[in-house]
mmCIF file with all atom_site columns, C-alpha atoms in Angstrom:
data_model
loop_
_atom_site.group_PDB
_atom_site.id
_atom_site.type_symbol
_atom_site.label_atom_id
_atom_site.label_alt_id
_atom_site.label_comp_id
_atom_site.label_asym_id
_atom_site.label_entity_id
_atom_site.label_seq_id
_atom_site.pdbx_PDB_ins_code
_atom_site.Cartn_x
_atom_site.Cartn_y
_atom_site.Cartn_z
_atom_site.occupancy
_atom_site.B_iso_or_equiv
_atom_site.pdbx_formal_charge
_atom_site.auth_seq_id
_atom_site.auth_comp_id
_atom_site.auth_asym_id
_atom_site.auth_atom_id
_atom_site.pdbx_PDB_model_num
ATOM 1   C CA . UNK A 1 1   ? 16.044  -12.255 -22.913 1.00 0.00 ? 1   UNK A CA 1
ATOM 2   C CA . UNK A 1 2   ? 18.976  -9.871  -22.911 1.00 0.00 ? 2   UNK A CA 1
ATOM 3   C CA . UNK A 1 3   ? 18.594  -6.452  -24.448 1.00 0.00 ? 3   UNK A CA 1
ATOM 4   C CA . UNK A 1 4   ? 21.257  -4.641  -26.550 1.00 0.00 ? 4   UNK A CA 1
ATOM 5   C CA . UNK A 1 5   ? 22.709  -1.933  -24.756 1.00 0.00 ? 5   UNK A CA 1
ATOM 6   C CA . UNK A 1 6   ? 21.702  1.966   -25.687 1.00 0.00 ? 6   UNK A CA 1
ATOM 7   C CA . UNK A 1 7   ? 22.923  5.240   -24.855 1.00 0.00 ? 7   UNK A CA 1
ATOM 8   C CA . UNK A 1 8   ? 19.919  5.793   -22.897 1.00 0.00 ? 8   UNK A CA 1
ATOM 9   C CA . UNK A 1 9   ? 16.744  4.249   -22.032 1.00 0.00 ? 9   UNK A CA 1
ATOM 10  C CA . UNK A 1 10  ? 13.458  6.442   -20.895 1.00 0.00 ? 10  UNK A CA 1
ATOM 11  C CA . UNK A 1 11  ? 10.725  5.001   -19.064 1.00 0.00 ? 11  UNK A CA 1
ATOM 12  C CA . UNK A 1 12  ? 7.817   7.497   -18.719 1.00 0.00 ? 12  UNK A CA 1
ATOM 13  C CA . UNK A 1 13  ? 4.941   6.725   -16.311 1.00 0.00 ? 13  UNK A CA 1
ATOM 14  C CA . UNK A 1 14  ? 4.378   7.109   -12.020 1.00 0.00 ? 14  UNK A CA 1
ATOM 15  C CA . UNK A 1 15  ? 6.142   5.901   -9.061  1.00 0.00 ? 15  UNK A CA 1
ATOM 16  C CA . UNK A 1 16  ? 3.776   5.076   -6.320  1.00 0.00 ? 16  UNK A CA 1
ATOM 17  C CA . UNK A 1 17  ? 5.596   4.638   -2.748  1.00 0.00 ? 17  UNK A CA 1
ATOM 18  C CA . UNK A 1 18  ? 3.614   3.752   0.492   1.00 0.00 ? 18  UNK A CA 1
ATOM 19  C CA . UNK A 1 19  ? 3.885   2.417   3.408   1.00 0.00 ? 19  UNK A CA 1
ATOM 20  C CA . UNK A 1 20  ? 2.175   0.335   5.602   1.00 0.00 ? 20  UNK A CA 1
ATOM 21  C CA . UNK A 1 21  ? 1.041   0.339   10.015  1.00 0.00 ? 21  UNK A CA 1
ATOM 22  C CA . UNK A 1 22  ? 2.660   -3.573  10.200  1.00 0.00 ? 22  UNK A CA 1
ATOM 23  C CA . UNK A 1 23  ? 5.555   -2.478  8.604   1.00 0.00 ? 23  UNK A CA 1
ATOM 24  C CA . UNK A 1 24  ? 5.500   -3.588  4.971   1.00 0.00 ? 24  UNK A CA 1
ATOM 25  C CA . UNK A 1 25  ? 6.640   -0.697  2.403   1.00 0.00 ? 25  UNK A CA 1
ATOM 26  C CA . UNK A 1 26  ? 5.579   -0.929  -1.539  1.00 0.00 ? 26  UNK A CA 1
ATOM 27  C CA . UNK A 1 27  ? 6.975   1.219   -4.531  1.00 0.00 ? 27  UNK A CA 1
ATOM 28  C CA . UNK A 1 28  ? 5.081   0.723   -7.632  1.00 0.00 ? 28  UNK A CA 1
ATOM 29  C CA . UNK A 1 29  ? 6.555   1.782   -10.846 1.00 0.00 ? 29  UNK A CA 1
ATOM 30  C CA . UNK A 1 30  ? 3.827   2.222   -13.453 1.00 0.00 ? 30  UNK A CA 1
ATOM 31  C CA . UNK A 1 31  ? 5.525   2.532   -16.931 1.00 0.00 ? 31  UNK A CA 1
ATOM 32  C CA . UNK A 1 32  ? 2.817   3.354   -20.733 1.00 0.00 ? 32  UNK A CA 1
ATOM 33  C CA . UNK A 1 33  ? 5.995   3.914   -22.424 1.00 0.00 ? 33  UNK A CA 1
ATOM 34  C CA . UNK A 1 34  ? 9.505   2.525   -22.072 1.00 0.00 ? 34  UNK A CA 1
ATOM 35  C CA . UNK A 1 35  ? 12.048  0.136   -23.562 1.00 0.00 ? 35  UNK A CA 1
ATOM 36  C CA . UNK A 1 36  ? 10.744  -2.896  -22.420 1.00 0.00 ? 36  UNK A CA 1
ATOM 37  C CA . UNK A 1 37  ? 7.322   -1.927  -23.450 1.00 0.00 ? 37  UNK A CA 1
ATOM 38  C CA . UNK A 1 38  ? 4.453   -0.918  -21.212 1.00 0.00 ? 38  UNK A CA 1
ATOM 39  C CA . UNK A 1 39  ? 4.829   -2.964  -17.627 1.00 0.00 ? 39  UNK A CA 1
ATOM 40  C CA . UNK A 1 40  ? 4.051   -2.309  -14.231 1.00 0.00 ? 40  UNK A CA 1
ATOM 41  C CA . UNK A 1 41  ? 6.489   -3.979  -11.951 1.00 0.00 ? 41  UNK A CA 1
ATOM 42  C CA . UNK A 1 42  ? 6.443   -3.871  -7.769  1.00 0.00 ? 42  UNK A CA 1
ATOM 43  C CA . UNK A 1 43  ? 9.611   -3.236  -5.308  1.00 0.00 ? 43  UNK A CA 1
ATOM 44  C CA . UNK A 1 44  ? 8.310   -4.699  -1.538  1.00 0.00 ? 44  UNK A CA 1
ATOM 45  C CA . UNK A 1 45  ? 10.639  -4.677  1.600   1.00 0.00 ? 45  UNK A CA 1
ATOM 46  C CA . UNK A 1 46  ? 9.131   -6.405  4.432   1.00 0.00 ? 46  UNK A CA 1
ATOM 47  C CA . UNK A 1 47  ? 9.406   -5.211  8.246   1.00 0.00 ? 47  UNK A CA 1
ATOM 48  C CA . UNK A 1 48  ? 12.466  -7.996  8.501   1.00 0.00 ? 48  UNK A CA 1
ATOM 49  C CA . UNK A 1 49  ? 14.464  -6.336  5.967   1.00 0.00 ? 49  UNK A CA 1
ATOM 50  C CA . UNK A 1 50  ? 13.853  -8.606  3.069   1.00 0.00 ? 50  UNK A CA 1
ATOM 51  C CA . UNK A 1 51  ? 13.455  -6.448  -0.287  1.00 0.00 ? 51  UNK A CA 1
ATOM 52  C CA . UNK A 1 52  ? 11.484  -8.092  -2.752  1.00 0.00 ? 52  UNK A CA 1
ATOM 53  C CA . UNK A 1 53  ? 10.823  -7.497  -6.484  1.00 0.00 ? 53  UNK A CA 1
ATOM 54  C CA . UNK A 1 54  ? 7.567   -8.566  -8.065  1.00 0.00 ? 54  UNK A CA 1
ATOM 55  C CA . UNK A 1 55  ? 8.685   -8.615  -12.089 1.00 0.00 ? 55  UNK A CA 1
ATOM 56  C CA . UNK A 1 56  ? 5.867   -9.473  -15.044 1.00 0.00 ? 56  UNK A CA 1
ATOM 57  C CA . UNK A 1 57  ? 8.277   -11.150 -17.009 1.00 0.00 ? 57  UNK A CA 1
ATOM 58  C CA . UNK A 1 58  ? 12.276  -12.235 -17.344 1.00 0.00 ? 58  UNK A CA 1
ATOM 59  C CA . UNK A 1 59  ? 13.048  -9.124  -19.284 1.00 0.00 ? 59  UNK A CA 1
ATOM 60  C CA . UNK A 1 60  ? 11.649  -6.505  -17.028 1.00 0.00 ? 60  UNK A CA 1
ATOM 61  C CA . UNK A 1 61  ? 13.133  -8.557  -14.195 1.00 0.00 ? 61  UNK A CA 1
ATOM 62  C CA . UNK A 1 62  ? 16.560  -8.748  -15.700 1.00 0.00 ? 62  UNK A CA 1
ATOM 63  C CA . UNK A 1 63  ? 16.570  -4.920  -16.565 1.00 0.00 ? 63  UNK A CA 1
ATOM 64  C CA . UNK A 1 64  ? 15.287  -4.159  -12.954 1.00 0.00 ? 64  UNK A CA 1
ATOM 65  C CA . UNK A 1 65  ? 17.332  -6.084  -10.716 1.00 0.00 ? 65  UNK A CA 1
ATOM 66  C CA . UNK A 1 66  ? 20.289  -5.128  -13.011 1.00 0.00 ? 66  UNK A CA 1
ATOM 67  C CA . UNK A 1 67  ? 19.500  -1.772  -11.940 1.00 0.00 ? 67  UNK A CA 1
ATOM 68  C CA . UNK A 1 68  ? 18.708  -2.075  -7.931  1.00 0.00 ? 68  UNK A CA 1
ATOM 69  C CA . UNK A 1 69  ? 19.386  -3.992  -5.349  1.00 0.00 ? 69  UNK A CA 1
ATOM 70  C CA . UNK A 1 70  ? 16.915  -7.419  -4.122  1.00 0.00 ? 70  UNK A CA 1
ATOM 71  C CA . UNK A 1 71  ? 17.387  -10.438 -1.890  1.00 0.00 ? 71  UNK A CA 1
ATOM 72  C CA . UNK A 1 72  ? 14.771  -11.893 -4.096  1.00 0.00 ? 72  UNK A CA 1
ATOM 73  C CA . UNK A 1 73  ? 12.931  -11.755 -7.869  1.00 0.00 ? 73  UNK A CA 1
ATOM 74  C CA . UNK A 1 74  ? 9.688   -12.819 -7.933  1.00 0.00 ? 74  UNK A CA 1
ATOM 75  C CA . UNK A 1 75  ? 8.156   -13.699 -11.332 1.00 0.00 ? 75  UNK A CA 1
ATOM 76  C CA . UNK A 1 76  ? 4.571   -13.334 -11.648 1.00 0.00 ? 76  UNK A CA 1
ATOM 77  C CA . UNK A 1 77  ? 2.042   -11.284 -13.282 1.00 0.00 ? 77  UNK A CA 1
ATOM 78  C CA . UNK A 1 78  ? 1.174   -7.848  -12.119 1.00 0.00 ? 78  UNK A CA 1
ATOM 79  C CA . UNK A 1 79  ? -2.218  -6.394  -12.772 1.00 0.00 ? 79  UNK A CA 1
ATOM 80  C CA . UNK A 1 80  ? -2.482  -2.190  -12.454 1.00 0.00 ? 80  UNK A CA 1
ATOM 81  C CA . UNK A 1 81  ? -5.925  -0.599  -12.886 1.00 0.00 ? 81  UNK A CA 1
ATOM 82  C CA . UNK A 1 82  ? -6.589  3.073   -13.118 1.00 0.00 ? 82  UNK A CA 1
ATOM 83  C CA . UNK A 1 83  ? -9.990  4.212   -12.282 1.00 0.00 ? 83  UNK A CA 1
ATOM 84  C CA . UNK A 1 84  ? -10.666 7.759   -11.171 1.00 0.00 ? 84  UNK A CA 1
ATOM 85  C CA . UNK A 1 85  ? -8.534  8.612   -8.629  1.00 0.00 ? 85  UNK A CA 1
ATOM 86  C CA . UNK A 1 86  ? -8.565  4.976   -7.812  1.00 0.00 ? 86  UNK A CA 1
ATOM 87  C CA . UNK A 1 87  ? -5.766  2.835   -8.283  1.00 0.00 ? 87  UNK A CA 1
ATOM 88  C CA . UNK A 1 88  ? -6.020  -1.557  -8.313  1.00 0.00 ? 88  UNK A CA 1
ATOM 89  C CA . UNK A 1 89  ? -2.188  -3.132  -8.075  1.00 0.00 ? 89  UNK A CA 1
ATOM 90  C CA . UNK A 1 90  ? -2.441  -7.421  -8.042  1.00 0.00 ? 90  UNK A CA 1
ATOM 91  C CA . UNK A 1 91  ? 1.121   -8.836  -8.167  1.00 0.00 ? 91  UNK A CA 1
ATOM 92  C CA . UNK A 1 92  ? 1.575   -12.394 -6.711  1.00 0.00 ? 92  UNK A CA 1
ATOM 93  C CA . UNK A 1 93  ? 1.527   -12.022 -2.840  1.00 0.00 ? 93  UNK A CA 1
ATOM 94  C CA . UNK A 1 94  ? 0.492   -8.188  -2.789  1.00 0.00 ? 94  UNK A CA 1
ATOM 95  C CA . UNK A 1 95  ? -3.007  -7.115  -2.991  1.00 0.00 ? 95  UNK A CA 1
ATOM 96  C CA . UNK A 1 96  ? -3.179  -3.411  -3.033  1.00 0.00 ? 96  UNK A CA 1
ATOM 97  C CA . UNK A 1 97  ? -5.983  -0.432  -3.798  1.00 0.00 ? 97  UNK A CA 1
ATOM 98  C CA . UNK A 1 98  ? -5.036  2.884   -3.095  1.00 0.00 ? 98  UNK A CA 1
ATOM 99  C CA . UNK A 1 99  ? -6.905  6.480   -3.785  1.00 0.00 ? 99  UNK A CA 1
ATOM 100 C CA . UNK A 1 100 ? -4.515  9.803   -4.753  1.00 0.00 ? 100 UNK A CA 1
ATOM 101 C CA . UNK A 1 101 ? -5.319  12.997  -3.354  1.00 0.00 ? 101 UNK A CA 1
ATOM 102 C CA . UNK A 1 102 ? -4.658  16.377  -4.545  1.00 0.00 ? 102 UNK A CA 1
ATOM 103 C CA . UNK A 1 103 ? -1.830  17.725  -5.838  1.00 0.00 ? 103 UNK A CA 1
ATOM 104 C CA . UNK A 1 104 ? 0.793   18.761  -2.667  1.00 0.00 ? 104 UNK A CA 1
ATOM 105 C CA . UNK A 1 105 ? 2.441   22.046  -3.084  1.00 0.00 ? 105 UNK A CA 1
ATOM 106 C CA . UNK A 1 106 ? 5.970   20.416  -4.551  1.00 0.00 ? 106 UNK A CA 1
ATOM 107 C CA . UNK A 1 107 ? 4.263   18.911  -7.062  1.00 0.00 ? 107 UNK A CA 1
ATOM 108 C CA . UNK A 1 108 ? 2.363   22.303  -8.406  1.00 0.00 ? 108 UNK A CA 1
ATOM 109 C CA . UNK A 1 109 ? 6.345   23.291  -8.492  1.00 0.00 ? 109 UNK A CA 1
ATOM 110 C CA . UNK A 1 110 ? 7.239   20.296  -10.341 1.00 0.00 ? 110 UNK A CA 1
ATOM 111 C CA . UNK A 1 111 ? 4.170   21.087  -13.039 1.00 0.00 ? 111 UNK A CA 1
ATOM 112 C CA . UNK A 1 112 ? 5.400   24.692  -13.232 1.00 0.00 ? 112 UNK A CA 1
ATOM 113 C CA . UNK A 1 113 ? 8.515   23.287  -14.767 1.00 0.00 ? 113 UNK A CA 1
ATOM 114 C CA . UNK A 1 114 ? 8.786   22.593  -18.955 1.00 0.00 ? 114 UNK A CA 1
ATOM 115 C CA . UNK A 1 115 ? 9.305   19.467  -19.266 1.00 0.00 ? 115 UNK A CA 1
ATOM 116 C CA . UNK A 1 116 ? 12.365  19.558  -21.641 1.00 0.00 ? 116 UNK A CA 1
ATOM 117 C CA . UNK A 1 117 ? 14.076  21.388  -18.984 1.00 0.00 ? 117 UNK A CA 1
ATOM 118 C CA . UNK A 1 118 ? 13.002  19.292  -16.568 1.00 0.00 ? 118 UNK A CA 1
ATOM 119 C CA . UNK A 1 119 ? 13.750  15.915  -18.124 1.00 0.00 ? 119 UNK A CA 1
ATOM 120 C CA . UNK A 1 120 ? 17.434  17.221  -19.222 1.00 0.00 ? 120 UNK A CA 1
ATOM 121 C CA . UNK A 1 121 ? 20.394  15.324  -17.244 1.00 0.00 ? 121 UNK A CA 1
ATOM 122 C CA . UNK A 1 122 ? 22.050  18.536  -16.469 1.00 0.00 ? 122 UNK A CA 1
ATOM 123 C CA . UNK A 1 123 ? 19.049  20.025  -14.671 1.00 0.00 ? 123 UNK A CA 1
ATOM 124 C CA . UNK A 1 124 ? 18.123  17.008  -12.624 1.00 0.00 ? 124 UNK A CA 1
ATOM 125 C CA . UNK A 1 125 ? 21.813  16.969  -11.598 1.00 0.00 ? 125 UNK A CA 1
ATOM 126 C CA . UNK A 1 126 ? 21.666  20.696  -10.547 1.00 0.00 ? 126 UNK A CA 1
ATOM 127 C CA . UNK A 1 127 ? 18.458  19.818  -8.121  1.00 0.00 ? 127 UNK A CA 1
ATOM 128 C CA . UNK A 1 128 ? 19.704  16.855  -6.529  1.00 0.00 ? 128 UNK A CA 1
ATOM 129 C CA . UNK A 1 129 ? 21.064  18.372  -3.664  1.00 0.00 ? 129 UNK A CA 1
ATOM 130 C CA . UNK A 1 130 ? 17.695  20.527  -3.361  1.00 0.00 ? 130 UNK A CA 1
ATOM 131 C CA . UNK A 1 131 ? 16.026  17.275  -3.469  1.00 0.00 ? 131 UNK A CA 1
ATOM 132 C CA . UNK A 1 132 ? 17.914  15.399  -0.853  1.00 0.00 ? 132 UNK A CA 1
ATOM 133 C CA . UNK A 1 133 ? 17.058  18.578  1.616   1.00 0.00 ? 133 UNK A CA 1
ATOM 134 C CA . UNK A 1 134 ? 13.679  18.980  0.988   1.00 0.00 ? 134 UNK A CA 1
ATOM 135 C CA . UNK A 1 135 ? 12.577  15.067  0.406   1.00 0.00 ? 135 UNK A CA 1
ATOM 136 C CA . UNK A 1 136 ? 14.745  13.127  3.008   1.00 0.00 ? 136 UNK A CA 1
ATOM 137 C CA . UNK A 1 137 ? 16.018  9.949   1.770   1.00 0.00 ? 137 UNK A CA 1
ATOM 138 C CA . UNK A 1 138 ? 15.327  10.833  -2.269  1.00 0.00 ? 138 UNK A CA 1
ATOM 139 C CA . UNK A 1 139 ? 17.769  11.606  -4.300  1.00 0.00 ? 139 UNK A CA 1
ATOM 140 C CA . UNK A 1 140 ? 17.508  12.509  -8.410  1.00 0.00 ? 140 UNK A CA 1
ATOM 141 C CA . UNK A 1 141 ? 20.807  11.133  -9.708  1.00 0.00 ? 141 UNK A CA 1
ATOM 142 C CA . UNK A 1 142 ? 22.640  8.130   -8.906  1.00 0.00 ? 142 UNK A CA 1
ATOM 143 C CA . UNK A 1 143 ? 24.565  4.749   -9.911  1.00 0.00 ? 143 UNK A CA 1
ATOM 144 C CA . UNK A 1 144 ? 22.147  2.346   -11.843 1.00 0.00 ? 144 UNK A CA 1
ATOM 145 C CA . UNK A 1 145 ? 24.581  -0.420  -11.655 1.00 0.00 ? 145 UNK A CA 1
ATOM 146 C CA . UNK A 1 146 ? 27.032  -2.229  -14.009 1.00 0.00 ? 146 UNK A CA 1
ATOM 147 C CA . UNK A 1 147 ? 28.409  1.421   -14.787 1.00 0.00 ? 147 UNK A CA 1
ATOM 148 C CA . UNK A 1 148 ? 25.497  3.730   -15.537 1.00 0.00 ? 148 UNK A CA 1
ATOM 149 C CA . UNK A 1 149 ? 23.767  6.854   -14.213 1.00 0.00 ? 149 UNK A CA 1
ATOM 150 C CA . UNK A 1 150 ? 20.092  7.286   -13.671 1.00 0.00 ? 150 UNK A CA 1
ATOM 151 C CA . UNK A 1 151 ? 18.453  10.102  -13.159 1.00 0.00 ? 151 UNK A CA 1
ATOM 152 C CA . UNK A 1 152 ? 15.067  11.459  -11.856 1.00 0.00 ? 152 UNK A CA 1
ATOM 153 C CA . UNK A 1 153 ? 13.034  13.495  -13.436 1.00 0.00 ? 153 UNK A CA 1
ATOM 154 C CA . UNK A 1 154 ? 10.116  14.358  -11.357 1.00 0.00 ? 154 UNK A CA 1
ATOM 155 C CA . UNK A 1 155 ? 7.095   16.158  -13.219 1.00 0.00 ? 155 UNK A CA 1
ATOM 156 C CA . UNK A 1 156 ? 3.888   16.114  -10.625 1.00 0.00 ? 156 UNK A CA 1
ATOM 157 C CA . UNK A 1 157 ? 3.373   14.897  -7.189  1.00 0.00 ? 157 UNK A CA 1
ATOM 158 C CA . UNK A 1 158 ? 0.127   13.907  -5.429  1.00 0.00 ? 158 UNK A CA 1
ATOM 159 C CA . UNK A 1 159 ? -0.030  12.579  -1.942  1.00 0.00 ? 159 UNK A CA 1
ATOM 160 C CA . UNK A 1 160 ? -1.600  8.855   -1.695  1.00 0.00 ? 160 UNK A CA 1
ATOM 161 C CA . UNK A 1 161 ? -4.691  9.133   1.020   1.00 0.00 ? 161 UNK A CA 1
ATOM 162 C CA . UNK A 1 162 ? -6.415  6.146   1.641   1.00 0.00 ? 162 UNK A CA 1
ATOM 163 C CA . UNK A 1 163 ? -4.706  2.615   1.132   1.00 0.00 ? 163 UNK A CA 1
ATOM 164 C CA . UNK A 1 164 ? -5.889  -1.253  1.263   1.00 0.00 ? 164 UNK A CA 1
ATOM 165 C CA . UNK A 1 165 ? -3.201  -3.634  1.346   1.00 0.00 ? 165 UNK A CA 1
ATOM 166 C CA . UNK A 1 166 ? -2.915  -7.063  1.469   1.00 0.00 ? 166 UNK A CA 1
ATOM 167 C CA . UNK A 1 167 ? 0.293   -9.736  1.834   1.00 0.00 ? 167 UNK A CA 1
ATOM 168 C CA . UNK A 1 168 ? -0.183  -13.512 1.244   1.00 0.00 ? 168 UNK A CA 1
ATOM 169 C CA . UNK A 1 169 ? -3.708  -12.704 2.073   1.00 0.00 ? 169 UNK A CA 1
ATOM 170 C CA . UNK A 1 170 ? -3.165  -10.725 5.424   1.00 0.00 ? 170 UNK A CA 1
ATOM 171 C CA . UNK A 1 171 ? -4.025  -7.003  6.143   1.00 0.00 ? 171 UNK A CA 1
ATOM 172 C CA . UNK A 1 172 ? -1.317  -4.973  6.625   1.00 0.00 ? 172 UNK A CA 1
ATOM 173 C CA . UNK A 1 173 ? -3.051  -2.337  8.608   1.00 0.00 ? 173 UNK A CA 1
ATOM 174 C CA . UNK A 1 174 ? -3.625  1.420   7.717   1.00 0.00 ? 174 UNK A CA 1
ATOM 175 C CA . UNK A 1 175 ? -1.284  3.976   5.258   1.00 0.00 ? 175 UNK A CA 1
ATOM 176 C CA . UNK A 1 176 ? 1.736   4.727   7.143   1.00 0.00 ? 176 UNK A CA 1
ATOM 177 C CA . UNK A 1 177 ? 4.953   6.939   5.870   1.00 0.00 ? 177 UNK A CA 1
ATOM 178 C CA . UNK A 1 178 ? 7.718   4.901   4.482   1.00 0.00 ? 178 UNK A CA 1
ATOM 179 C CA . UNK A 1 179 ? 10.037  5.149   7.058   1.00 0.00 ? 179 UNK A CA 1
ATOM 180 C CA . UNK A 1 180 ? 12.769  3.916   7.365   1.00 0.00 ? 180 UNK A CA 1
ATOM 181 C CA . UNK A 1 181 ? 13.436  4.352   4.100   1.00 0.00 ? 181 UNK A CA 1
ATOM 182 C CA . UNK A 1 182 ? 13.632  1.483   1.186   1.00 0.00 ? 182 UNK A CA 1
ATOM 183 C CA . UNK A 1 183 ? 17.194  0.202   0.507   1.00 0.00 ? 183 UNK A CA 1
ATOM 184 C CA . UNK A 1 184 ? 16.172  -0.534  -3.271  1.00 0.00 ? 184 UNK A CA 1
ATOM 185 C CA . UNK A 1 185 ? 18.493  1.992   -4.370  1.00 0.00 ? 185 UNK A CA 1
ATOM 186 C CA . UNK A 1 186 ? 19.590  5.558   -4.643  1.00 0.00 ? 186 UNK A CA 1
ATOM 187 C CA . UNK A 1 187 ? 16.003  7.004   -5.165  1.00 0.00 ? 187 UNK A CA 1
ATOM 188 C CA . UNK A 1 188 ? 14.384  5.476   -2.905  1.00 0.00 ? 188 UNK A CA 1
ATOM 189 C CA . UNK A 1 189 ? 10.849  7.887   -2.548  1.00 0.00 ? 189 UNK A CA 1
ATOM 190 C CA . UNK A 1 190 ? 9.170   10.082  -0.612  1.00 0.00 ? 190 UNK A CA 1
ATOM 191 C CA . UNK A 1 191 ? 8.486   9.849   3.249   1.00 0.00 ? 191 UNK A CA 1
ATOM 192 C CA . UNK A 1 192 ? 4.729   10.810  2.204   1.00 0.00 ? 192 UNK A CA 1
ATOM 193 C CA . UNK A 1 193 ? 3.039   8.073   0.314   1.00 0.00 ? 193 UNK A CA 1
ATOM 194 C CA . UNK A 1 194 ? 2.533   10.213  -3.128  1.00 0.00 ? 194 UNK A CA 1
ATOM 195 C CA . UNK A 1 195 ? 2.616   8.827   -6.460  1.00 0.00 ? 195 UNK A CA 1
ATOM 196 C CA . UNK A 1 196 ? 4.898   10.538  -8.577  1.00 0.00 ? 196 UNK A CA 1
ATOM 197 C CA . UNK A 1 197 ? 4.975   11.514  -12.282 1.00 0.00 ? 197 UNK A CA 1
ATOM 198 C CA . UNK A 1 198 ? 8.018   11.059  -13.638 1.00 0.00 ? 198 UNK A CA 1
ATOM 199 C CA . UNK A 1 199 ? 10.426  10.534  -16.522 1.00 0.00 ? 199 UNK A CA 1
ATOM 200 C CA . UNK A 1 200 ? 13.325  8.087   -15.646 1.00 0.00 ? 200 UNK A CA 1
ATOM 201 C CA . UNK A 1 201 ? 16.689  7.713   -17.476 1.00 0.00 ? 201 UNK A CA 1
ATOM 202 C CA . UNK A 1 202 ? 19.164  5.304   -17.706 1.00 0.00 ? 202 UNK A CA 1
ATOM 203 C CA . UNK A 1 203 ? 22.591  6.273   -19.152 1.00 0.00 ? 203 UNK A CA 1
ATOM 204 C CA . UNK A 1 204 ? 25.247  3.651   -20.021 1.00 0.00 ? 204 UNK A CA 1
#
């Protein structure tokens, strides 16, 4: 399926990044509202490197690894459950449960922002380079490939304390930063496993 191009597409919903003690780092992009419809899909890079996306369906792939860089797509269903402060991700080879903490101090600032303000291109361009300082490794605006911008607009932040996660059926060990960081593309996400509110945009 190929979608007809648009000035610009919003996906609304929560980035969850984490890593893991044998090496394994996740991002989970959890999206209610967006182009493609509601979908969760699943970015994975392995300790050898490999970077991996888990995509629901051809569309979602398409659109996704249009947008970032993988060494392989993955078809498959993903499952995401919300309960509580409890959160149930089951996509193909990855098992994964993990529990959100409070809110961190950046993302109280992040609230404190209006949200038209804070989802306008102009701003999140202005705050990139306060980004990049005080979140190594994350940036807010960037290439999205075949020439378009994306941008970052980050509304709340709370840090990810307790993980499970599984690969092909093996443990991957306790929560661990995600360092170094992913080479998905420009955004990458924070060293801190947090899930992140957040509106994204892509430009063409």
């Amino acid at each position: 399926m190929t979608r007809s191009a648009t000035a610009t597409d919003r996906f609304d919903g929560t980035i969850a990044g984490l890593g893991t003690a044998a090496g394994l780092r996740v991002v989970v992009g959890h999206w209610p509202a967006s182009p493609l419809g509601a979908f969760t899909d699943v970015m994975v890079e392995r300790p050898d490197g490999r970077r991996m996306l888990l995509a629901p369906d051809a569309a979602v792939a398409e659109f996704v690894s249009g947008t970032y860089t993988f060494d392989e797509v993955v078809l498959t269903p993903v499952d995401h459950e919300i309960d509580g402060d409890r959160r149930r991700v089951s996509a193909g080879p990855l098992q994964l449960t993990f529990h959100i903490g409070g809110r961190s101090p950046l993302g109280a600032l992040l609230r404190a922002v209006p949200r038209p303000l804070a989802t306008a291109p102009w701003w999140i361009s202005a705050i990139d380079v306060v980004a990049r300082r005080v979140l190594p490794g994350v940036r807010t605006r960037g290439s999205a490939g075949n020439g378009r911008e994306e941008f970052y607009a980050a509304l709340d932040l709370h840090r990810i304390v307790v993980a499970n996660v599984r690969w092909e059926g093996v443990d991957q060990g306790g929560l661990a930063p995600v360092d170094p960081p992913v080479r998905f593309g420009f955004g990458s996400t924070p060293s801190t496993p947090a899930l992140v509110r957040v509106v994204t945009l892509v430009r063409s």
